[in-house]
CSV table of N, CA and C in Angstrom, one decimal:
chain,number,residue,atom,x,y,z
A,1,MET,N,-60.9,-39.6,12.2
A,1,MET,CA,-59.5,-40.6,11.9
A,1,MET,C,-59.2,-40.4,11.5
A,2,ASN,N,-58.4,-39.4,10.5
A,2,ASN,CA,-58.1,-38.8,9.5
A,2,ASN,C,-56.8,-39.9,9.5
A,3,VAL,N,-56.9,-41.1,8.2
A,3,VAL,CA,-55.1,-42.1,7.5
A,3,VAL,C,-54.6,-41.7,7.1
A,4,LEU,N,-53.2,-41.2,7.0
A,4,LEU,CA,-52.2,-40.4,6.7
A,4,LEU,C,-51.6,-41.6,5.1
A,5,ALA,N,-51.2,-43.2,5.6
A,5,ALA,CA,-51.1,-44.1,5.0
A,5,ALA,C,-51.6,-44.6,5.5
A,6,SER,N,-51.7,-46.3,4.9
A,6,SER,CA,-51.5,-47.9,5.3
A,6,SER,C,-50.2,-48.4,4.5
A,7,THR,N,-49.3,-49.2,6.2
A,7,THR,CA,-48.3,-49.7,5.3
A,7,THR,C,-49.4,-51.1,6.0
A,8,ILE,N,-49.1,-52.6,5.2
A,8,ILE,CA,-48.9,-53.9,6.3
A,8,ILE,C,-47.4,-54.3,6.5
A,9,SER,N,-46.9,-55.2,7.6
A,9,SER,CA,-45.6,-55.1,7.9
A,9,SER,C,-45.8,-56.5,8.0
A,10,LEU,N,-45.1,-57.6,7.4
A,10,LEU,CA,-44.7,-58.3,7.3
A,10,LEU,C,-43.9,-59.4,7.9
A,11,THR,N,-43.6,-60.4,9.1
A,11,THR,CA,-42.4,-60.3,9.7
A,11,THR,C,-42.1,-62.1,9.3
A,12,VAL,N,-41.1,-61.8,8.3
A,12,VAL,CA,-40.3,-63.1,7.8
A,12,VAL,C,-39.2,-63.6,8.0
A,13,ASP,N,-38.6,-64.5,7.3
A,13,ASP,CA,-37.3,-65.4,8.0
A,13,ASP,C,-36.7,-64.5,6.9
A,14,ASP,N,-36.5,-64.0,5.4
A,14,ASP,CA,-35.1,-64.2,4.8
A,14,ASP,C,-36.0,-62.0,3.8
A,15,VAL,N,-35.9,-61.4,5.0
A,15,VAL,CA,-35.9,-60.2,4.4
A,15,VAL,C,-35.7,-60.0,2.8
A,16,ALA,N,-34.7,-59.8,2.7
A,16,ALA,CA,-33.8,-59.9,0.8
A,16,ALA,C,-34.5,-60.6,0.1
A,17,ALA,N,-34.6,-61.5,0.0
A,17,ALA,CA,-36.1,-62.7,-0.7
A,17,ALA,C,-36.9,-62.0,-0.8
A,18,SER,N,-37.8,-61.6,-0.2
A,18,SER,CA,-39.1,-61.1,0.2
A,18,SER,C,-39.0,-59.7,-0.6
A,19,SER,N,-38.4,-58.6,-0.3
A,19,SER,CA,-37.8,-57.7,-0.5
A,19,SER,C,-37.4,-57.2,-2.8
A,20,ARG,N,-36.4,-58.4,-2.6
A,20,ARG,CA,-36.1,-58.8,-4.5
A,20,ARG,C,-37.4,-58.9,-5.1
A,21,PHE,N,-38.8,-59.6,-4.7
A,21,PHE,CA,-39.5,-60.4,-4.7
A,21,PHE,C,-40.5,-59.8,-5.1
A,22,PHE,N,-41.0,-58.1,-4.1
A,22,PHE,CA,-42.0,-57.0,-4.1
A,22,PHE,C,-41.2,-56.3,-5.3
A,23,THR,N,-39.9,-55.8,-5.5
A,23,THR,CA,-39.7,-54.5,-6.3
A,23,THR,C,-39.8,-55.4,-8.0
A,24,GLU,N,-38.7,-56.8,-8.1
A,24,GLU,CA,-38.6,-57.2,-9.1
A,24,GLU,C,-40.2,-58.0,-9.9
A,25,HIS,N,-40.4,-57.9,-9.8
A,25,HIS,CA,-42.4,-58.4,-9.9
A,25,HIS,C,-43.5,-57.4,-9.1
A,26,PHE,N,-43.7,-57.6,-8.7
A,26,PHE,CA,-44.0,-55.4,-8.6
A,26,PHE,C,-44.2,-54.3,-8.6
A,27,GLY,N,-43.2,-53.5,-9.0
A,27,GLY,CA,-42.3,-52.4,-9.0
A,27,GLY,C,-42.3,-51.5,-8.1
A,28,PHE,N,-42.8,-52.2,-6.3
A,28,PHE,CA,-42.6,-51.7,-5.3
A,28,PHE,C,-40.8,-51.4,-5.2
A,29,THR,N,-40.2,-50.4,-4.6
A,29,THR,CA,-39.2,-49.8,-4.5
A,29,THR,C,-38.8,-49.5,-2.7
A,30,GLU,N,-37.6,-50.0,-2.5
A,30,GLU,CA,-36.7,-49.3,-1.4
A,30,GLU,C,-37.1,-48.5,-1.0
A,31,GLN,N,-37.8,-47.6,0.1
A,31,GLN,CA,-37.4,-45.9,0.8
A,31,GLN,C,-36.8,-45.9,2.1
A,32,MET,N,-36.3,-47.3,3.0
A,32,MET,CA,-35.2,-47.1,4.0
A,32,MET,C,-35.2,-48.7,4.1
A,33,ALA,N,-34.1,-49.0,4.6
A,33,ALA,CA,-33.4,-50.3,5.2
A,33,ALA,C,-32.4,-49.9,6.1
A,34,ALA,N,-32.5,-51.3,6.8
A,34,ALA,CA,-31.0,-51.2,7.8
A,34,ALA,C,-31.3,-53.1,7.9
A,35,GLU,N,-30.5,-52.9,8.9
A,35,GLU,CA,-30.4,-54.7,9.0
A,35,GLU,C,-31.8,-55.3,9.8
A,36,GLY,N,-31.9,-55.9,9.1
A,36,GLY,CA,-33.0,-57.0,9.8
A,36,GLY,C,-34.6,-56.3,9.9
A,37,PHE,N,-34.6,-55.4,8.4
A,37,PHE,CA,-35.3,-54.2,7.5
A,37,PHE,C,-36.1,-53.9,6.8
A,38,VAL,N,-36.8,-54.2,6.6
A,38,VAL,CA,-36.6,-52.5,4.8
A,38,VAL,C,-38.8,-52.2,4.7
A,39,SER,N,-38.0,-51.2,4.4
A,39,SER,CA,-39.4,-50.5,3.7
A,39,SER,C,-39.7,-50.7,2.4
A,40,LEU,N,-40.9,-51.3,2.0
A,40,LEU,CA,-40.8,-50.6,0.3
A,40,LEU,C,-42.3,-49.9,0.2
A,41,GLY,N,-41.9,-48.9,-0.7
A,41,GLY,CA,-43.1,-48.3,-1.1
A,41,GLY,C,-42.9,-48.5,-2.4
A,42,HIS,N,-44.6,-47.5,-3.1
A,42,HIS,CA,-44.7,-47.8,-4.2
A,42,HIS,C,-45.6,-46.6,-4.7
A,43,GLU,N,-45.0,-46.5,-6.5
A,43,GLU,CA,-45.4,-45.0,-6.6
A,43,GLU,C,-47.3,-45.0,-6.7
A,44,THR,N,-47.5,-46.5,-7.7
A,44,THR,CA,-49.2,-46.1,-7.5
A,44,THR,C,-50.4,-47.0,-6.4
A,45,ALA,N,-50.2,-47.8,-5.3
A,45,ALA,CA,-49.7,-48.3,-4.3
A,45,ALA,C,-50.8,-47.8,-3.9
A,46,LYS,N,-51.5,-48.1,-2.4
A,46,LYS,CA,-52.1,-46.6,-1.3
A,46,LYS,C,-51.5,-46.9,-0.3
A,47,VAL,N,-50.8,-48.0,-0.6
A,47,VAL,CA,-50.1,-48.7,0.7
A,47,VAL,C,-48.6,-49.6,1.0
A,48,SER,N,-47.8,-49.1,1.6
A,48,SER,CA,-46.1,-49.4,1.4
A,48,SER,C,-46.6,-51.3,1.9
A,49,ILE,N,-44.8,-51.9,2.2
A,49,ILE,CA,-44.7,-53.0,2.7
A,49,ILE,C,-44.0,-52.8,3.5
A,50,VAL,N,-43.8,-52.9,4.4
A,50,VAL,CA,-42.2,-53.5,6.2
A,50,VAL,C,-42.2,-54.9,5.9
A,51,LEU,N,-40.9,-55.0,6.1
A,51,LEU,CA,-40.3,-56.4,5.9
A,51,LEU,C,-40.0,-56.0,7.0
A,52,LEU,N,-40.2,-57.7,8.5
A,52,LEU,CA,-39.2,-56.8,9.2
A,52,LEU,C,-38.6,-58.8,9.8
A,53,GLN,N,-36.9,-58.7,10.3
A,53,GLN,CA,-36.3,-60.0,10.4
A,53,GLN,C,-37.2,-60.7,11.5
A,54,ALA,N,-37.4,-61.8,11.0
A,54,ALA,CA,-38.5,-62.7,12.5
A,54,ALA,C,-36.9,-62.5,13.8
A,55,GLY,N,-37.3,-62.5,14.5
A,55,GLY,CA,-36.7,-62.3,16.0
A,55,GLY,C,-35.7,-60.2,16.6
A,56,ILE,N,-36.3,-60.2,15.2
A,56,ILE,CA,-35.9,-58.3,15.5
A,56,ILE,C,-36.5,-58.2,16.6
A,57,GLU,N,-35.2,-56.9,17.7
A,57,GLU,CA,-35.4,-56.5,18.4
A,57,GLU,C,-37.3,-55.9,18.6
A,58,VAL,N,-36.9,-54.9,17.0
A,58,VAL,CA,-37.6,-54.0,17.1
A,58,VAL,C,-39.4,-54.3,17.7
A,59,LEU,N,-39.9,-55.3,17.3
A,59,LEU,CA,-40.0,-55.8,17.9
A,59,LEU,C,-41.1,-56.2,18.8
A,60,PRO,N,-42.4,-56.5,19.7
A,60,PRO,CA,-42.3,-56.6,20.5
A,60,PRO,C,-42.1,-57.8,20.9
A,61,GLU,N,-41.1,-58.7,22.1
A,61,GLU,CA,-41.0,-59.9,22.0
A,61,GLU,C,-42.1,-60.8,21.9
A,62,ASN,N,-43.3,-60.9,22.4
A,62,ASN,CA,-44.7,-61.7,22.1
A,62,ASN,C,-44.4,-62.2,20.5
A,63,LEU,N,-43.8,-61.1,19.3
A,63,LEU,CA,-43.9,-61.3,18.5
A,63,LEU,C,-43.0,-61.4,17.9
A,64,ARG,N,-41.2,-61.7,18.0
A,64,ARG,CA,-40.4,-61.9,17.5
A,64,ARG,C,-40.6,-62.8,17.0
A,65,GLN,N,-40.6,-63.8,17.1
A,65,GLN,CA,-40.6,-65.3,16.3
A,65,GLN,C,-41.8,-65.2,15.8
A,66,GLN,N,-42.7,-64.5,15.7
A,66,GLN,CA,-44.3,-64.9,15.1
A,66,GLN,C,-43.9,-64.8,13.3
A,67,ARG,N,-43.9,-65.6,12.3
A,67,ARG,CA,-44.1,-65.4,10.9
A,67,ARG,C,-45.7,-64.4,10.0
A,68,ALA,N,-45.5,-64.2,8.4
A,68,ALA,CA,-46.2,-63.8,8.5
A,68,ALA,C,-47.4,-64.6,8.5
A,69,SER,N,-47.6,-65.1,8.7
A,69,SER,CA,-49.3,-66.5,8.7
A,69,SER,C,-50.5,-66.0,8.4
A,70,GLY,N,-51.1,-66.7,7.5
A,70,GLY,CA,-52.8,-66.6,7.6
A,70,GLY,C,-53.1,-65.2,6.6
A,71,VAL,N,-52.2,-64.2,5.6
A,71,VAL,CA,-52.5,-62.9,5.6
A,71,VAL,C,-52.5,-62.8,4.3
A,72,ILE,N,-52.9,-62.6,3.6
A,72,ILE,CA,-52.3,-62.4,2.1
A,72,ILE,C,-52.5,-61.0,1.7
A,73,VAL,N,-51.4,-60.7,1.7
A,73,VAL,CA,-51.1,-59.2,0.3
A,73,VAL,C,-52.5,-58.9,-1.3
A,74,ALA,N,-53.2,-58.6,-1.3
A,74,ALA,CA,-53.8,-58.0,-2.0
A,74,ALA,C,-53.8,-57.1,-2.9
A,75,PHE,N,-53.5,-57.1,-4.1
A,75,PHE,CA,-53.5,-56.4,-5.0
A,75,PHE,C,-54.9,-55.4,-6.0
A,76,THR,N,-55.7,-54.6,-6.7
A,76,THR,CA,-56.3,-54.7,-7.3
A,76,THR,C,-54.8,-54.1,-8.7
A,77,VAL,N,-56.3,-54.4,-9.2
A,77,VAL,CA,-54.6,-54.4,-10.3
A,77,VAL,C,-56.8,-54.6,-12.3
A,78,GLU,N,-55.7,-53.1,-12.8
A,78,GLU,CA,-56.0,-53.8,-14.1
A,78,GLU,C,-55.8,-54.7,-15.1
A,79,ASN,N,-56.9,-55.1,-16.2
A,79,ASN,CA,-56.1,-55.8,-17.0
A,79,ASN,C,-55.2,-57.4,-16.2
A,80,LEU,N,-56.2,-58.2,-15.5
A,80,LEU,CA,-56.1,-59.0,-15.2
A,80,LEU,C,-54.8,-60.1,-15.5
A,81,GLU,N,-55.0,-60.4,-17.0
A,81,GLU,CA,-55.1,-61.4,-17.8
A,81,GLU,C,-53.5,-60.9,-18.9
A,82,ALA,N,-53.0,-60.1,-18.4
A,82,ALA,CA,-51.9,-59.1,-18.6
A,82,ALA,C,-51.1,-59.7,-17.5
A,83,GLU,N,-51.4,-59.1,-16.0
A,83,GLU,CA,-50.6,-60.0,-15.1
A,83,GLU,C,-50.1,-60.9,-14.5
A,84,GLU,N,-51.2,-61.6,-14.7
A,84,GLU,CA,-50.9,-63.5,-14.5
A,84,GLU,C,-49.3,-63.9,-16.3
A,85,LYS,N,-49.8,-62.9,-17.8
A,85,LYS,CA,-48.9,-63.7,-18.6
A,85,LYS,C,-47.9,-63.2,-18.0
A,86,ARG,N,-47.9,-62.3,-17.8
A,86,ARG,CA,-46.5,-60.8,-17.6
A,86,ARG,C,-46.1,-62.0,-16.1
A,87,LEU,N,-46.0,-62.1,-14.7
A,87,LEU,CA,-45.6,-62.8,-13.5
A,87,LEU,C,-44.9,-64.8,-14.4
A,88,ARG,N,-46.0,-65.0,-15.0
A,88,ARG,CA,-45.4,-66.0,-15.3
A,88,ARG,C,-44.1,-65.9,-16.6
A,89,GLY,N,-44.2,-64.9,-17.3
A,89,GLY,CA,-43.6,-65.3,-18.2
A,89,GLY,C,-41.6,-65.0,-17.4
A,90,GLU,N,-41.9,-64.1,-16.1
A,90,GLU,CA,-40.8,-63.9,-15.1
A,90,GLU,C,-40.1,-65.1,-14.0
A,91,GLY,N,-41.0,-65.7,-14.1
A,91,GLY,CA,-40.8,-67.4,-14.4
A,91,GLY,C,-40.9,-67.0,-12.9
A,92,VAL,N,-42.4,-66.4,-12.6
A,92,VAL,CA,-42.5,-66.7,-10.3
A,92,VAL,C,-43.9,-67.3,-10.7
A,93,GLU,N,-44.4,-69.0,-10.3
A,93,GLU,CA,-45.7,-69.4,-10.6
A,93,GLU,C,-46.5,-68.9,-9.9
A,94,ILE,N,-47.7,-69.5,-11.0
A,94,ILE,CA,-48.7,-69.2,-10.1
A,94,ILE,C,-49.5,-70.6,-8.8
A,95,THR,N,-50.3,-69.7,-7.5
A,95,THR,CA,-50.5,-71.0,-7.0
A,95,THR,C,-52.2,-71.1,-7.0
A,96,LEU,N,-52.4,-70.7,-7.2
A,96,LEU,CA,-53.5,-70.2,-7.6
A,96,LEU,C,-54.3,-69.9,-8.3
A,97,PRO,N,-54.5,-70.5,-10.0
A,97,PRO,CA,-55.1,-70.6,-10.8
A,97,PRO,C,-56.5,-69.3,-11.5
A,98,LEU,N,-56.0,-68.6,-11.4
A,98,LEU,CA,-57.1,-67.6,-12.4
A,98,LEU,C,-58.4,-68.3,-12.6
A,99,ARG,N,-59.1,-67.7,-11.8
A,99,ARG,CA,-60.5,-67.5,-11.7
A,99,ARG,C,-62.0,-66.4,-11.2
A,100,GLU,N,-62.2,-67.1,-11.5
A,100,GLU,CA,-64.2,-65.7,-10.9
A,100,GLU,C,-64.5,-66.6,-9.8
A,101,GLU,N,-65.3,-65.3,-8.4
A,101,GLU,CA,-65.8,-65.5,-7.7
A,101,GLU,C,-67.2,-65.6,-8.5
A,102,PRO,N,-68.1,-65.8,-7.3
A,102,PRO,CA,-69.5,-65.9,-7.7
A,102,PRO,C,-70.1,-63.8,-8.2
A,103,TRP,N,-69.3,-63.7,-6.8
A,103,TRP,CA,-69.4,-62.0,-5.9
A,103,TRP,C,-69.2,-61.0,-6.8
A,104,GLY,N,-68.5,-61.8,-8.0
A,104,GLY,CA,-67.3,-60.4,-8.8
A,104,GLY,C,-65.6,-60.4,-8.6
A,105,GLU,N,-65.7,-61.1,-8.2
A,105,GLU,CA,-64.1,-60.9,-8.3
A,105,GLU,C,-63.2,-61.3,-9.3
A,106,ARG,N,-62.5,-61.3,-9.6
A,106,ARG,CA,-61.8,-62.8,-10.3
A,106,ARG,C,-60.2,-62.5,-9.9
A,107,LEU,N,-60.1,-63.3,-9.5
A,107,LEU,CA,-58.3,-62.8,-8.7
A,107,LEU,C,-56.9,-64.5,-9.7
A,108,PHE,N,-56.1,-64.3,-9.1
A,108,PHE,CA,-55.2,-64.9,-9.2
A,108,PHE,C,-53.8,-65.0,-8.3
A,109,MET,N,-53.1,-66.0,-7.3
A,109,MET,CA,-52.3,-65.8,-5.6
A,109,MET,C,-51.3,-66.1,-7.1
A,110,VAL,N,-49.7,-65.5,-6.3
A,110,VAL,CA,-48.3,-66.4,-6.1
A,110,VAL,C,-48.1,-66.0,-4.6
A,111,THR,N,-47.0,-66.8,-4.5
A,111,THR,CA,-46.6,-67.2,-3.0
A,111,THR,C,-45.1,-66.4,-3.2
A,112,ASP,N,-44.8,-65.6,-2.4
A,112,ASP,CA,-43.3,-65.0,-2.3
A,112,ASP,C,-42.8,-65.8,-0.9
A,113,PRO,N,-40.8,-65.7,-1.6
A,113,PRO,CA,-40.4,-66.5,-1.6
A,113,PRO,C,-40.4,-66.7,-0.2
A,114,ASN,N,-41.0,-65.7,0.1
A,114,ASN,CA,-41.2,-66.9,2.4
A,114,ASN,C,-42.4,-67.5,2.9
A,115,GLY,N,-42.5,-67.3,1.9
A,115,GLY,CA,-44.6,-68.3,2.1
A,115,GLY,C,-46.1,-66.7,2.1
A,116,VAL,N,-45.3,-65.5,1.4
A,116,VAL,CA,-46.4,-64.5,1.7
A,116,VAL,C,-47.6,-64.9,0.4
A,117,PRO,N,-48.3,-65.5,0.8
A,117,PRO,CA,-49.2,-65.2,-0.6
A,117,PRO,C,-49.4,-63.1,-1.0
A,118,VAL,N,-49.4,-63.5,-2.0
A,118,VAL,CA,-49.5,-62.1,-3.2
A,118,VAL,C,-51.4,-62.5,-4.5
A,119,GLU,N,-52.6,-62.1,-3.9
A,119,GLU,CA,-53.4,-62.6,-4.5
A,119,GLU,C,-53.8,-60.8,-5.4
A,120,LEU,N,-53.4,-60.8,-6.9
A,120,LEU,CA,-53.6,-60.4,-7.3
A,120,LEU,C,-55.2,-59.7,-7.9
A,121,VAL,N,-55.9,-58.2,-7.7
A,121,VAL,CA,-57.4,-58.8,-7.8
A,121,VAL,C,-58.3,-58.1,-8.9
A,122,GLU,N,-58.8,-58.4,-9.2
A,122,GLU,CA,-59.8,-57.7,-10.6
A,122,GLU,C,-61.4,-58.0,-10.7
A,123,TRP,N,-61.7,-56.4,-10.2
A,123,TRP,CA,-63.3,-56.3,-10.1
A,123,TRP,C,-63.8,-56.5,-11.9
A,124,VAL,N,-64.9,-57.2,-11.6
A,124,VAL,CA,-66.2,-56.9,-12.5
A,124,VAL,C,-67.6,-56.8,-12.8
A,125,GLN,N,-67.9,-55.9,-13.3
A,125,GLN,CA,-68.6,-54.7,-13.5
A,125,GLN,C,-69.7,-55.9,-13.9
A,126,GLN,N,-70.5,-55.5,-12.2
A,126,GLN,CA,-71.7,-56.5,-12.8
A,126,GLN,C,-73.5,-55.4,-13.0
Protein backbone atom coordinates (compact mmCIF):
# COMPACT_ATOMS: atom_id res chain seq x y z
CA MET A 1 0.00 0.00 0.00
CA ASN A 2 1.21 3.48 -0.88
CA VAL A 3 -0.49 5.95 1.48
CA LEU A 4 -0.64 9.30 -0.30
CA ALA A 5 -2.12 11.42 2.48
CA SER A 6 -3.63 11.18 5.95
CA THR A 7 -6.79 12.86 7.15
CA ILE A 8 -8.55 12.82 10.46
CA SER A 9 -12.30 13.34 10.22
CA LEU A 10 -14.06 14.74 13.27
CA THR A 11 -17.83 14.95 13.70
CA VAL A 12 -18.67 17.99 15.82
CA ASP A 13 -21.66 20.15 16.69
CA ASP A 14 -20.13 23.47 15.60
CA VAL A 15 -17.93 23.10 12.52
CA ALA A 16 -17.19 26.84 12.33
CA ALA A 17 -15.92 26.98 15.94
CA SER A 18 -13.53 24.06 15.47
CA SER A 19 -12.40 25.45 12.12
CA ARG A 20 -11.58 28.83 13.70
CA PHE A 21 -9.72 27.09 16.55
CA PHE A 22 -7.46 25.11 14.22
CA THR A 23 -6.87 28.01 11.82
CA GLU A 24 -6.28 30.71 14.45
CA HIS A 25 -4.15 28.70 16.87
CA PHE A 26 -2.47 25.99 14.79
CA GLY A 27 -1.94 27.52 11.34
CA PHE A 28 -4.34 25.33 9.37
CA THR A 29 -6.05 26.86 6.33
CA GLU A 30 -9.42 26.13 4.82
CA GLN A 31 -9.00 24.01 1.69
CA MET A 32 -12.67 23.28 0.94
CA ALA A 33 -15.97 24.11 2.59
CA ALA A 34 -19.67 23.49 2.13
CA GLU A 35 -22.64 23.49 4.45
CA GLY A 36 -21.74 21.28 7.41
CA PHE A 37 -18.23 20.51 6.10
CA VAL A 38 -14.76 22.03 6.23
CA SER A 39 -11.46 20.53 5.08
CA LEU A 40 -8.35 22.04 6.65
CA GLY A 41 -4.78 21.69 5.44
CA HIS A 42 -1.46 22.79 6.84
CA GLU A 43 1.75 23.83 5.10
CA THR A 44 3.97 21.55 7.21
CA ALA A 45 1.67 19.02 8.86
CA LYS A 46 1.42 15.60 7.30
CA VAL A 47 -2.27 15.34 8.10
CA SER A 48 -5.43 17.15 7.08
CA ILE A 49 -8.46 17.69 9.27
CA VAL A 50 -12.01 17.32 8.04
CA LEU A 51 -14.78 18.69 10.24
CA LEU A 52 -18.29 17.36 9.70
CA GLN A 53 -21.50 18.67 11.21
CA ALA A 54 -23.18 16.10 13.44
CA GLY A 55 -26.22 14.73 11.62
CA ILE A 56 -24.88 15.49 8.13
CA GLU A 57 -26.34 13.12 5.55
CA VAL A 58 -23.01 12.29 3.88
CA LEU A 59 -22.16 10.14 6.91
CA PRO A 60 -23.53 6.62 7.15
CA GLU A 61 -26.73 6.70 9.19
CA ASN A 62 -25.16 4.86 12.15
CA LEU A 63 -22.41 7.52 12.43
CA ARG A 64 -24.42 10.72 11.90
CA GLN A 65 -25.06 11.47 15.57
CA GLN A 66 -21.71 10.27 16.92
CA ARG A 67 -19.35 13.04 18.00
CA ALA A 68 -15.58 12.99 18.19
CA SER A 69 -15.08 11.08 21.43
CA GLY A 70 -12.09 9.26 22.79
CA VAL A 71 -9.95 10.81 20.05
CA ILE A 72 -6.92 12.96 20.77
CA VAL A 73 -5.50 15.05 17.94
CA ALA A 74 -1.75 15.13 18.55
CA PHE A 75 0.84 17.38 16.91
CA THR A 76 4.56 16.77 17.35
CA VAL A 77 6.26 20.16 17.60
CA GLU A 78 9.60 21.76 18.36
CA ASN A 79 10.07 24.06 21.36
CA LEU A 80 7.10 22.87 23.37
CA GLU A 81 7.47 25.57 26.03
CA ALA A 82 7.27 28.31 23.40
CA GLU A 83 4.10 26.76 21.96
CA GLU A 84 2.50 26.58 25.40
CA LYS A 85 3.41 30.21 26.07
CA ARG A 86 2.06 31.29 22.67
CA LEU A 87 -1.24 29.48 23.16
CA ARG A 88 -1.67 30.88 26.69
CA GLY A 89 -1.00 34.35 25.27
CA GLU A 90 -3.71 33.76 22.68
CA GLY A 91 -6.16 32.97 25.48
CA VAL A 92 -6.28 29.21 24.91
CA GLU A 93 -6.89 27.31 28.15
CA ILE A 94 -4.28 24.65 28.89
CA THR A 95 -6.37 21.64 29.90
CA LEU A 96 -3.44 19.37 30.79
CA PRO A 97 -0.33 21.16 32.05
CA LEU A 98 3.09 20.55 30.55
CA ARG A 99 4.57 17.30 31.80
CA GLU A 100 7.09 14.63 30.92
CA GLU A 101 6.26 10.95 30.75
CA PRO A 102 8.76 8.24 31.81
CA TRP A 103 9.08 7.04 28.21
CA GLY A 104 10.43 10.40 27.00
CA GLU A 105 7.31 12.16 25.79
CA ARG A 106 6.81 15.79 26.87
CA LEU A 107 3.33 17.11 26.31
CA PHE A 108 0.50 19.43 27.19
CA MET A 109 -3.10 19.57 26.04
CA VAL A 110 -5.72 22.11 25.04
CA THR A 111 -9.33 21.48 24.03
CA ASP A 112 -11.18 22.84 21.03
CA PRO A 113 -14.64 24.46 21.40
CA ASN A 114 -16.35 21.14 20.63
CA GLY A 115 -14.43 19.25 23.32
CA VAL A 116 -11.80 17.70 21.03
CA PRO A 117 -8.54 17.29 22.98
CA VAL A 118 -5.45 18.57 21.16
CA GLU A 119 -2.09 17.37 22.47
CA LEU A 120 1.21 19.02 21.62
CA VAL A 121 4.15 16.66 21.96
CA GLU A 122 7.91 16.90 21.93
CA TRP A 123 10.11 13.83 22.29
CA VAL A 124 13.06 13.92 24.67
CA GLN A 125 16.29 12.52 23.26
CA GLN A 126 17.58 9.82 25.61
